[in-house]
Amino acid sequence: MEIVVSGTRPTGILHLGNYYGAVRNYVRLGDDPNVRGYFFIADYHSLTTHNNPEELKLLVKQTIATYLACGLDPEKVVIYVQSDVPEIPELYLLLNMLAYKGELEKVATFKEKIKIHNENINAGLLTYPVLMAADIIVHRAHKVPVGKDQEQHLEMTRNFAKRFNSRYDIDFFPEPIAYNFGDELVKVPGLDGSTKMSKTGGETNAIFLNEEPDAILKKIKRAKTDAGPSEPNSEKPQEIQNLFALMQIVSKPDTVSFYDQAWNTCTIRYGDMKKQLAEDMITYLTPIREKINELIRDEAYLGRIVKRGGEAARESAQKTVSEVRKIMGINYF
Ligand code: TYM
């Protein structure tokens, strides 16, 4: 069996980037009978930057509903909340002894986050990749479906796994890889001209998975564009490339070629392109939105799913951590 692990922080409603870059692949992998999939809500990770208890409660439920609405099947995969598995923070603590301050300070996401959250540069933010490694190797995972922005974290996870193996001279942890079915990892761009769609990028950046059709239309109409090409076959500026990238996700190949051709011949009409993009986006997301709205009403069901998932995740995590304790000599009598 191949072990697959991945998670999402409950810091906002999931958006098209989360879906297309990650959750869609959780589903594809979870459907493979040769895969044992563990998909979780990274609530501890969200506490490095977010600390509103009421919002956390809502967003954890919302994320579970979103996982299910996107097609994750609790009969096939384990769906759980990170904080329901105390072996994860235990392994995190043990891995912290293998992690160097210098390497943690060099992580790109740490450097970015301390710029944004410079009033709260906490130790959790610095050791974020160690907790993430614990999430992954606690199930001795092989593959981790994630978007491009998580590539460096996966590299660090492999380093910690290797370091553990070599320090204790044992081939215990596999070295997990960031996985997208052999393709490059994905980075879905924002509507505001930025290269990444993000949960915290503001109203003009992301299309959320529960977004109503008229809101989608409004956002896409307002998306950043330029004055149009002045020469045939010219290079597309970032904001226009972004619109095309989004179109590639939700529209038919013919539609993309049509607008590509229009760009190349300087006949493109952004108004038409945006209308088409909005229409295709709405078609793409409507089944997910409807399912989220239906599932979010049934809290008892969501609770049952993660209770059962938490138990299964703990069983797997306990096995690993009890081995780790033995390997490290933490078994005295
Ligand atoms: P998070 O919550 O930021 O994002 C969840 C997943 O969505 C992907 N993603 C994107 N993919 C493509 N384009 C985008 N614009 C885009 N935005 C987000 C992310 O790459 C991710 O796969 N550190 C992780 C959560 C985590 C985790 C883990 C992941 C904690 N422990 C263990 C895997 C394994 C994070 O912040 O993801």
mmCIF file of C-alpha atoms and ligand atoms in Angstrom:
data_model
loop_
_atom_site.group_PDB
_atom_site.id
_atom_site.type_symbol
_atom_site.label_atom_id
_atom_site.label_comp_id
_atom_site.label_asym_id
_atom_site.label_seq_id
_atom_site.Cartn_x
_atom_site.Cartn_y
_atom_site.Cartn_z
ATOM 1 C CA MET A 1 0.000 0.000 0.000
ATOM 2 C CA GLU A 2 1.167 3.468 -0.823
ATOM 3 C CA ILE A 3 0.662 5.984 1.973
ATOM 4 C CA VAL A 4 -0.560 9.438 0.947
ATOM 5 C CA VAL A 5 -0.916 12.364 3.365
ATOM 6 C CA SER A 6 -1.973 15.976 2.903
ATOM 7 C CA GLY A 7 -3.688 18.786 4.756
ATOM 8 C CA THR A 8 -5.121 22.276 4.562
ATOM 9 C CA ARG A 9 -5.033 25.117 7.090
ATOM 10 C CA PRO A 10 -8.487 26.326 8.187
ATOM 11 C CA THR A 11 -7.582 30.004 7.768
ATOM 12 C CA GLY A 12 -10.343 30.789 5.295
ATOM 13 C CA ILE A 13 -12.823 29.274 2.899
ATOM 14 C CA LEU A 14 -11.031 27.068 0.362
ATOM 15 C CA HIS A 15 -10.604 28.585 -3.100
ATOM 16 C CA LEU A 16 -10.045 27.420 -6.649
ATOM 17 C CA GLY A 17 -6.255 27.272 -6.042
ATOM 18 C CA ASN A 18 -6.697 24.894 -3.108
ATOM 19 C CA TYR A 19 -9.029 22.761 -5.155
ATOM 20 C CA TYR A 20 -7.133 22.617 -8.402
ATOM 21 C CA GLY A 21 -3.653 22.541 -6.817
ATOM 22 C CA ALA A 22 -4.378 20.064 -4.042
ATOM 23 C CA VAL A 23 -7.830 18.789 -3.014
ATOM 24 C CA ARG A 24 -8.669 17.489 -6.502
ATOM 25 C CA ASN A 25 -5.547 15.344 -6.269
ATOM 26 C CA TYR A 26 -6.459 14.109 -2.780
ATOM 27 C CA VAL A 27 -9.632 12.794 -4.390
ATOM 28 C CA ARG A 28 -7.881 11.193 -7.365
ATOM 29 C CA LEU A 29 -5.339 9.486 -5.108
ATOM 30 C CA GLY A 30 -7.977 8.497 -2.566
ATOM 31 C CA ASP A 31 -9.910 6.681 -5.287
ATOM 32 C CA ASP A 32 -6.879 4.477 -6.072
ATOM 33 C CA PRO A 33 -7.371 1.127 -4.310
ATOM 34 C CA ASN A 34 -3.595 0.829 -3.820
ATOM 35 C CA VAL A 35 -3.486 4.011 -1.782
ATOM 36 C CA ARG A 36 -4.108 4.528 1.924
ATOM 37 C CA GLY A 37 -4.995 8.229 2.110
ATOM 38 C CA TYR A 38 -4.862 10.476 5.183
ATOM 39 C CA PHE A 39 -6.348 13.943 4.634
ATOM 40 C CA PHE A 40 -6.591 16.353 7.507
ATOM 41 C CA ILE A 41 -7.426 19.857 8.674
ATOM 42 C CA ALA A 42 -4.199 21.535 9.873
ATOM 43 C CA ASP A 43 -5.753 23.475 12.769
ATOM 44 C CA TYR A 44 -2.514 23.719 14.778
ATOM 45 C CA HIS A 45 -0.776 25.231 11.779
ATOM 46 C CA SER A 46 -3.479 27.889 11.480
ATOM 47 C CA LEU A 47 -2.705 29.039 15.049
ATOM 48 C CA THR A 48 0.710 30.320 13.923
ATOM 49 C CA THR A 49 -1.094 33.269 12.305
ATOM 50 C CA HIS A 50 -4.787 33.153 13.294
ATOM 51 C CA ASN A 51 -6.236 33.128 16.808
ATOM 52 C CA ASN A 52 -9.983 33.748 16.763
ATOM 53 C CA PRO A 53 -11.657 30.742 18.494
ATOM 54 C CA GLU A 54 -15.122 31.280 16.994
ATOM 55 C CA GLU A 55 -13.748 31.676 13.492
ATOM 56 C CA LEU A 56 -11.605 28.560 13.931
ATOM 57 C CA LYS A 57 -14.644 26.469 14.867
ATOM 58 C CA LEU A 58 -16.557 27.643 11.823
ATOM 59 C CA LEU A 59 -13.658 27.192 9.421
ATOM 60 C CA VAL A 60 -12.792 23.684 10.613
ATOM 61 C CA LYS A 61 -16.374 22.603 9.926
ATOM 62 C CA GLN A 62 -16.387 24.457 6.647
ATOM 63 C CA THR A 63 -13.172 22.726 5.559
ATOM 64 C CA ILE A 64 -14.487 19.252 6.424
ATOM 65 C CA ALA A 65 -17.657 20.010 4.412
ATOM 66 C CA THR A 66 -15.498 21.257 1.533
ATOM 67 C CA TYR A 67 -13.338 18.128 1.491
ATOM 68 C CA LEU A 68 -16.480 16.012 1.241
ATOM 69 C CA ALA A 69 -18.118 18.301 -1.319
ATOM 70 C CA CYS A 70 -15.016 18.043 -3.531
ATOM 71 C CA GLY A 71 -15.471 14.267 -3.560
ATOM 72 C CA LEU A 72 -13.271 12.890 -0.761
ATOM 73 C CA ASP A 73 -14.936 9.681 0.297
ATOM 74 C CA PRO A 74 -14.739 8.835 4.024
ATOM 75 C CA GLU A 75 -15.286 5.180 3.132
ATOM 76 C CA LYS A 76 -12.043 5.200 1.157
ATOM 77 C CA VAL A 77 -9.786 7.675 2.970
ATOM 78 C CA VAL A 78 -9.167 8.857 6.508
ATOM 79 C CA ILE A 79 -10.429 12.412 7.109
ATOM 80 C CA TYR A 80 -9.422 13.968 10.434
ATOM 81 C CA VAL A 81 -8.474 17.049 12.394
ATOM 82 C CA GLN A 82 -4.772 17.404 13.243
ATOM 83 C CA SER A 83 -5.418 18.274 16.911
ATOM 84 C CA ASP A 84 -7.326 14.995 17.396
ATOM 85 C CA VAL A 85 -4.033 13.128 16.977
ATOM 86 C CA PRO A 86 -1.734 13.930 19.951
ATOM 87 C CA GLU A 87 1.024 11.757 18.468
ATOM 88 C CA ILE A 88 1.594 14.512 15.883
ATOM 89 C CA PRO A 89 2.730 17.146 18.434
ATOM 90 C CA GLU A 90 4.730 14.425 20.185
ATOM 91 C CA LEU A 91 6.621 13.596 17.012
ATOM 92 C CA TYR A 92 6.948 17.338 16.300
ATOM 93 C CA LEU A 93 8.691 17.791 19.643
ATOM 94 C CA LEU A 94 11.076 14.930 18.917
ATOM 95 C CA LEU A 95 11.804 16.216 15.397
ATOM 96 C CA ASN A 96 12.546 19.681 16.796
ATOM 97 C CA MET A 97 15.730 18.166 18.243
ATOM 98 C CA LEU A 98 16.819 17.414 14.677
ATOM 99 C CA ALA A 99 15.913 20.789 13.182
ATOM 100 C CA TYR A 100 18.458 23.604 13.031
ATOM 101 C CA LYS A 101 17.530 27.218 13.719
ATOM 102 C CA GLY A 102 19.568 28.325 10.697
ATOM 103 C CA GLU A 103 17.735 26.147 8.194
ATOM 104 C CA LEU A 104 14.343 27.148 9.606
ATOM 105 C CA GLU A 105 15.158 30.847 9.324
ATOM 106 C CA LYS A 106 15.981 30.404 5.655
ATOM 107 C CA VAL A 107 12.567 28.995 4.679
ATOM 108 C CA ALA A 108 10.852 31.247 2.103
ATOM 109 C CA THR A 109 7.374 31.023 3.698
ATOM 110 C CA PHE A 110 8.880 31.978 7.103
ATOM 111 C CA LYS A 111 10.566 35.027 5.607
ATOM 112 C CA GLU A 112 7.332 36.033 3.868
ATOM 113 C CA LYS A 113 5.200 35.508 6.951
ATOM 114 C CA ILE A 114 7.424 37.487 9.296
ATOM 115 C CA LYS A 115 7.061 40.416 6.925
ATOM 116 C CA ILE A 116 3.252 40.225 7.102
ATOM 117 C CA HIS A 117 2.982 39.267 10.793
ATOM 118 C CA ASN A 118 5.902 41.268 12.150
ATOM 119 C CA GLU A 119 3.943 41.987 15.348
ATOM 120 C CA ASN A 120 3.795 38.245 16.130
ATOM 121 C CA ILE A 121 6.911 36.345 15.051
ATOM 122 C CA ASN A 122 6.304 33.319 17.245
ATOM 123 C CA ALA A 123 8.273 30.085 17.624
ATOM 124 C CA GLY A 124 5.403 28.180 15.985
ATOM 125 C CA LEU A 125 5.951 30.153 12.810
ATOM 126 C CA LEU A 126 9.656 29.278 12.805
ATOM 127 C CA THR A 127 9.065 25.584 13.445
ATOM 128 C CA TYR A 128 6.092 25.362 11.060
ATOM 129 C CA PRO A 129 7.991 23.013 8.672
ATOM 130 C CA VAL A 130 8.839 20.684 11.565
ATOM 131 C CA LEU A 131 5.164 20.296 12.475
ATOM 132 C CA MET A 132 4.407 19.733 8.821
ATOM 133 C CA ALA A 133 7.081 17.030 8.639
ATOM 134 C CA ALA A 134 5.521 15.399 11.705
ATOM 135 C CA ASP A 135 2.090 15.431 10.001
ATOM 136 C CA ILE A 136 3.535 13.588 7.057
ATOM 137 C CA ILE A 137 5.996 11.113 8.494
ATOM 138 C CA VAL A 138 3.736 10.179 11.410
ATOM 139 C CA HIS A 139 2.019 7.902 8.858
ATOM 140 C CA ARG A 140 5.341 7.066 7.160
ATOM 141 C CA ALA A 141 3.976 8.584 3.951
ATOM 142 C CA HIS A 142 5.351 8.191 0.431
ATOM 143 C CA LYS A 143 3.426 10.843 -1.492
ATOM 144 C CA VAL A 144 2.084 14.272 -0.578
ATOM 145 C CA PRO A 145 -0.298 15.962 -3.041
ATOM 146 C CA VAL A 146 0.291 19.717 -2.654
ATOM 147 C CA GLY A 147 0.558 22.909 -4.681
ATOM 148 C CA LYS A 148 3.816 24.474 -5.782
ATOM 149 C CA ASP A 149 4.052 26.728 -2.704
ATOM 150 C CA GLN A 150 4.658 23.682 -0.482
ATOM 151 C CA GLU A 151 7.633 22.324 -2.430
ATOM 152 C CA GLN A 152 10.270 23.664 -0.046
ATOM 153 C CA HIS A 153 8.400 22.314 2.978
ATOM 154 C CA LEU A 154 8.480 18.869 1.402
ATOM 155 C CA GLU A 155 12.207 19.186 0.822
ATOM 156 C CA MET A 156 12.616 19.914 4.518
ATOM 157 C CA THR A 157 10.398 16.966 5.431
ATOM 158 C CA ARG A 158 12.722 14.710 3.446
ATOM 159 C CA ASN A 159 15.715 16.234 5.223
ATOM 160 C CA PHE A 160 14.240 15.549 8.653
ATOM 161 C CA ALA A 161 13.296 11.993 7.674
ATOM 162 C CA LYS A 162 16.819 11.360 6.319
ATOM 163 C CA ARG A 163 18.443 12.945 9.348
ATOM 164 C CA PHE A 164 16.435 10.750 11.703
ATOM 165 C CA ASN A 165 17.349 7.641 9.720
ATOM 166 C CA SER A 166 21.011 8.509 9.672
ATOM 167 C CA ARG A 167 21.256 9.688 13.289
ATOM 168 C CA TYR A 168 19.740 6.436 14.558
ATOM 169 C CA ASP A 169 21.289 4.368 11.798
ATOM 170 C CA ILE A 170 18.029 2.813 10.703
ATOM 171 C CA ASP A 171 15.979 2.861 7.506
ATOM 172 C CA PHE A 172 12.729 3.799 9.225
ATOM 173 C CA PHE A 173 11.102 6.803 7.534
ATOM 174 C CA PRO A 174 10.503 6.816 3.758
ATOM 175 C CA GLU A 175 11.415 10.116 2.052
ATOM 176 C CA PRO A 176 8.051 11.553 0.956
ATOM 177 C CA ILE A 177 7.690 13.496 -2.284
ATOM 178 C CA ALA A 178 5.436 16.385 -3.300
ATOM 179 C CA TYR A 179 3.200 14.742 -5.854
ATOM 180 C CA ASN A 180 1.148 15.754 -8.870
ATOM 181 C CA PHE A 181 0.924 12.590 -10.958
ATOM 182 C CA GLY A 182 4.328 13.156 -12.506
ATOM 183 C CA ASP A 183 3.471 16.720 -13.578
ATOM 184 C CA GLU A 184 4.889 19.981 -12.270
ATOM 185 C CA LEU A 185 3.226 21.158 -9.069
ATOM 186 C CA VAL A 186 0.493 23.717 -9.720
ATOM 187 C CA LYS A 187 0.245 27.375 -8.779
ATOM 188 C CA VAL A 188 -3.148 28.892 -9.585
ATOM 189 C CA PRO A 189 -2.839 32.689 -9.972
ATOM 190 C CA GLY A 190 -5.029 35.388 -8.401
ATOM 191 C CA LEU A 191 -7.543 37.676 -10.124
ATOM 192 C CA ASP A 192 -5.673 40.773 -8.969
ATOM 193 C CA GLY A 193 -2.636 40.177 -11.174
ATOM 194 C CA SER A 194 -0.705 38.346 -8.437
ATOM 195 C CA THR A 195 0.892 34.995 -9.234
ATOM 196 C CA LYS A 196 -0.874 33.119 -6.429
ATOM 197 C CA MET A 197 -4.501 32.786 -5.384
ATOM 198 C CA SER A 198 -4.623 32.725 -1.586
ATOM 199 C CA LYS A 199 -7.149 32.501 1.267
ATOM 200 C CA THR A 200 -5.853 35.709 2.792
ATOM 201 C CA GLY A 201 -5.132 37.631 -0.412
ATOM 202 C CA GLY A 202 -8.276 39.753 -0.061
ATOM 203 C CA GLU A 203 -11.584 39.962 -1.883
ATOM 204 C CA THR A 204 -10.137 40.833 -5.284
ATOM 205 C CA ASN A 205 -7.697 37.890 -5.369
ATOM 206 C CA ALA A 206 -9.559 34.607 -4.915
ATOM 207 C CA ILE A 207 -12.648 32.735 -6.112
ATOM 208 C CA PHE A 208 -13.930 30.765 -3.135
ATOM 209 C CA LEU A 209 -15.487 27.353 -3.590
ATOM 210 C CA ASN A 210 -18.776 28.382 -1.973
ATOM 211 C CA GLU A 211 -19.088 31.581 -3.973
ATOM 212 C CA GLU A 212 -22.489 32.432 -5.520
ATOM 213 C CA PRO A 213 -22.654 32.848 -9.329
ATOM 214 C CA ASP A 214 -23.336 36.589 -9.275
ATOM 215 C CA ALA A 215 -20.370 37.155 -6.951
ATOM 216 C CA ILE A 216 -18.126 35.135 -9.284
ATOM 217 C CA LEU A 217 -19.298 37.186 -12.239
ATOM 218 C CA LYS A 218 -18.660 40.450 -10.388
ATOM 219 C CA LYS A 219 -15.153 39.415 -9.317
ATOM 220 C CA ILE A 220 -14.128 38.266 -12.765
ATOM 221 C CA LYS A 221 -15.494 41.449 -14.344
ATOM 222 C CA ARG A 222 -13.299 43.438 -11.970
ATOM 223 C CA ALA A 223 -10.182 41.290 -12.594
ATOM 224 C CA LYS A 224 -7.105 43.238 -13.564
ATOM 225 C CA THR A 225 -6.436 43.649 -17.307
ATOM 226 C CA ASP A 226 -4.237 45.877 -19.442
ATOM 227 C CA ALA A 227 -4.940 48.142 -22.422
ATOM 228 C CA GLY A 228 -4.722 45.187 -24.821
ATOM 229 C CA PRO A 229 -1.946 43.986 -27.134
ATOM 230 C CA SER A 230 -0.477 46.545 -29.493
ATOM 231 C CA GLU A 231 1.486 44.100 -31.644
ATOM 232 C CA PRO A 232 0.530 40.636 -32.934
ATOM 233 C CA ASN A 233 1.932 37.602 -31.054
ATOM 234 C CA SER A 234 3.273 39.705 -28.197
ATOM 235 C CA GLU A 235 4.041 38.310 -24.785
ATOM 236 C CA LYS A 236 1.151 38.421 -22.304
ATOM 237 C CA PRO A 237 1.626 40.548 -19.183
ATOM 238 C CA GLN A 238 1.131 38.736 -15.851
ATOM 239 C CA GLU A 239 -2.516 39.746 -15.323
ATOM 240 C CA ILE A 240 -3.506 38.532 -18.798
ATOM 241 C CA GLN A 241 -1.532 35.322 -18.420
ATOM 242 C CA ASN A 242 -3.489 34.817 -15.194
ATOM 243 C CA LEU A 243 -6.849 35.069 -16.963
ATOM 244 C CA PHE A 244 -5.671 32.524 -19.504
ATOM 245 C CA ALA A 245 -4.379 30.230 -16.760
ATOM 246 C CA LEU A 246 -7.772 30.337 -15.036
ATOM 247 C CA MET A 247 -9.495 29.708 -18.333
ATOM 248 C CA GLN A 248 -7.301 26.670 -18.907
ATOM 249 C CA ILE A 249 -8.634 25.198 -15.675
ATOM 250 C CA VAL A 250 -12.353 25.733 -16.166
ATOM 251 C CA SER A 251 -12.970 26.151 -19.920
ATOM 252 C CA LYS A 252 -12.810 23.834 -22.916
ATOM 253 C CA PRO A 253 -9.530 23.766 -24.896
ATOM 254 C CA ASP A 254 -11.346 25.268 -27.916
ATOM 255 C CA THR A 255 -12.412 28.265 -25.884
ATOM 256 C CA VAL A 256 -8.856 28.866 -24.687
ATOM 257 C CA SER A 257 -7.503 28.587 -28.261
ATOM 258 C CA PHE A 258 -10.146 31.014 -29.489
ATOM 259 C CA TYR A 259 -9.073 33.734 -27.053
ATOM 260 C CA ASP A 260 -5.413 32.923 -27.528
ATOM 261 C CA GLN A 261 -5.857 33.459 -31.237
ATOM 262 C CA ALA A 262 -7.721 36.713 -30.532
ATOM 263 C CA TRP A 263 -4.813 37.860 -28.360
ATOM 264 C CA ASN A 264 -2.277 36.997 -31.025
ATOM 265 C CA THR A 265 -4.190 38.914 -33.702
ATOM 266 C CA CYS A 266 -4.900 41.890 -31.422
ATOM 267 C CA THR A 267 -8.657 41.387 -31.710
ATOM 268 C CA ILE A 268 -9.230 40.279 -28.122
ATOM 269 C CA ARG A 269 -12.167 41.782 -26.227
ATOM 270 C CA TYR A 270 -11.583 41.389 -22.517
ATOM 271 C CA GLY A 271 -15.265 41.947 -21.735
ATOM 272 C CA ASP A 272 -16.225 38.886 -23.801
ATOM 273 C CA MET A 273 -13.383 36.814 -22.437
ATOM 274 C CA LYS A 274 -14.331 37.633 -18.852
ATOM 275 C CA LYS A 275 -17.984 36.816 -19.484
ATOM 276 C CA GLN A 276 -17.006 33.436 -20.911
ATOM 277 C CA LEU A 277 -14.552 32.768 -18.076
ATOM 278 C CA ALA A 278 -17.201 33.620 -15.468
ATOM 279 C CA GLU A 279 -19.739 31.357 -17.142
ATOM 280 C CA ASP A 280 -17.317 28.413 -17.254
ATOM 281 C CA MET A 281 -16.127 29.079 -13.695
ATOM 282 C CA ILE A 282 -19.726 29.007 -12.465
ATOM 283 C CA THR A 283 -20.392 25.725 -14.290
ATOM 284 C CA TYR A 284 -17.190 24.243 -12.867
ATOM 285 C CA LEU A 285 -17.865 25.274 -9.260
ATOM 286 C CA THR A 286 -21.648 24.965 -8.943
ATOM 287 C CA PRO A 287 -21.742 21.255 -7.990
ATOM 288 C CA ILE A 288 -19.140 21.872 -5.272
ATOM 289 C CA ARG A 289 -20.948 24.971 -3.926
ATOM 290 C CA GLU A 290 -24.279 23.172 -3.773
ATOM 291 C CA LYS A 291 -22.753 20.232 -1.936
ATOM 292 C CA ILE A 292 -20.929 22.476 0.577
ATOM 293 C CA ASN A 293 -24.197 24.314 1.347
ATOM 294 C CA GLU A 294 -25.966 21.023 1.872
ATOM 295 C CA LEU A 295 -23.263 19.410 4.045
ATOM 296 C CA ILE A 296 -22.551 22.425 6.244
ATOM 297 C CA ARG A 297 -26.081 22.143 7.674
ATOM 298 C CA ASP A 298 -25.390 18.644 9.004
ATOM 299 C CA GLU A 299 -22.878 19.283 11.775
ATOM 300 C CA ALA A 300 -23.564 15.951 13.449
ATOM 301 C CA TYR A 301 -22.568 14.125 10.271
ATOM 302 C CA LEU A 302 -19.359 16.165 9.894
ATOM 303 C CA GLY A 303 -18.533 15.431 13.520
ATOM 304 C CA ARG A 304 -19.035 11.697 13.047
ATOM 305 C CA ILE A 305 -16.753 11.637 10.002
ATOM 306 C CA VAL A 306 -13.821 13.275 11.794
ATOM 307 C CA LYS A 307 -14.343 11.294 14.985
ATOM 308 C CA ARG A 308 -13.994 8.066 13.068
ATOM 309 C CA GLY A 309 -11.131 9.513 10.997
ATOM 310 C CA GLY A 310 -9.335 10.723 14.113
ATOM 311 C CA GLU A 311 -9.429 7.222 15.583
ATOM 312 C CA ALA A 312 -8.017 5.655 12.418
ATOM 313 C CA ALA A 313 -5.329 8.342 12.121
ATOM 314 C CA ARG A 314 -4.345 7.822 15.756
ATOM 315 C CA GLU A 315 -4.002 4.120 15.284
ATOM 316 C CA SER A 316 -1.519 4.668 12.466
ATOM 317 C CA ALA A 317 0.288 7.502 14.304
ATOM 318 C CA GLN A 318 0.574 5.504 17.530
ATOM 319 C CA LYS A 319 2.350 2.694 15.720
ATOM 320 C CA THR A 320 4.931 5.084 14.282
ATOM 321 C CA VAL A 321 5.510 7.041 17.468
ATOM 322 C CA SER A 322 5.883 3.946 19.617
ATOM 323 C CA GLU A 323 8.565 2.696 17.171
ATOM 324 C CA VAL A 324 10.246 6.105 17.207
ATOM 325 C CA ARG A 325 10.350 6.069 21.012
ATOM 326 C CA LYS A 326 12.002 2.654 20.949
ATOM 327 C CA ILE A 327 14.526 3.712 18.310
ATOM 328 C CA MET A 328 15.420 6.820 20.348
ATOM 329 C CA GLY A 329 15.680 4.863 23.591
ATOM 330 C CA ILE A 330 12.617 6.451 25.224
ATOM 331 C CA ASN A 331 11.475 3.149 26.734
ATOM 332 C CA TYR A 332 13.132 2.732 30.111
ATOM 333 C CA PHE A 333 11.475 -0.128 31.968
HETATM 334 P P1 TYM B 1 -2.689 25.721 2.602
HETATM 335 O O1 TYM B 1 -3.754 25.588 3.617
HETATM 336 O O2 TYM B 1 -2.115 27.074 2.354
HETATM 337 O O3 TYM B 1 -3.193 25.179 1.200
HETATM 338 C C1 TYM B 1 -3.759 23.885 1.078
HETATM 339 C C2 TYM B 1 -3.284 23.263 -0.223
HETATM 340 O O4 TYM B 1 -3.652 24.084 -1.330
HETATM 341 C C3 TYM B 1 -2.494 24.368 -2.119
HETATM 342 N N1 TYM B 1 -2.622 25.713 -2.683
HETATM 343 C C4 TYM B 1 -2.508 26.005 -3.975
HETATM 344 N N2 TYM B 1 -2.258 25.228 -5.040
HETATM 345 C C5 TYM B 1 -2.211 25.827 -6.252
HETATM 346 N N3 TYM B 1 -2.403 27.154 -6.433
HETATM 347 C C6 TYM B 1 -2.662 27.978 -5.397
HETATM 348 N N4 TYM B 1 -2.868 29.272 -5.584
HETATM 349 C C7 TYM B 1 -2.711 27.405 -4.094
HETATM 350 N N5 TYM B 1 -2.930 27.910 -2.858
HETATM 351 C C8 TYM B 1 -2.860 26.864 -2.015
HETATM 352 C C9 TYM B 1 -1.321 24.278 -1.156
HETATM 353 O O5 TYM B 1 -0.117 24.036 -1.847
HETATM 354 C C10 TYM B 1 -1.744 23.119 -0.287
HETATM 355 O O6 TYM B 1 -1.417 21.889 -0.884
HETATM 356 N N6 TYM B 1 1.368 24.042 4.985
HETATM 357 C C11 TYM B 1 0.160 23.645 4.286
HETATM 358 C C12 TYM B 1 -0.781 22.791 5.137
HETATM 359 C C13 TYM B 1 -0.157 21.567 5.705
HETATM 360 C C14 TYM B 1 0.218 20.401 4.992
HETATM 361 C C15 TYM B 1 0.742 19.505 5.955
HETATM 362 C C16 TYM B 1 0.154 20.041 3.635
HETATM 363 C C17 TYM B 1 0.122 21.365 7.027
HETATM 364 N N7 TYM B 1 0.673 20.114 7.172
HETATM 365 C C18 TYM B 1 1.211 18.228 5.598
HETATM 366 C C19 TYM B 1 0.633 18.762 3.279
HETATM 367 C C20 TYM B 1 1.148 17.876 4.256
HETATM 368 C C21 TYM B 1 -0.585 24.896 3.873
HETATM 369 O O7 TYM B 1 -0.405 25.927 4.435
HETATM 370 O O8 TYM B 1 -1.514 24.678 2.895
#
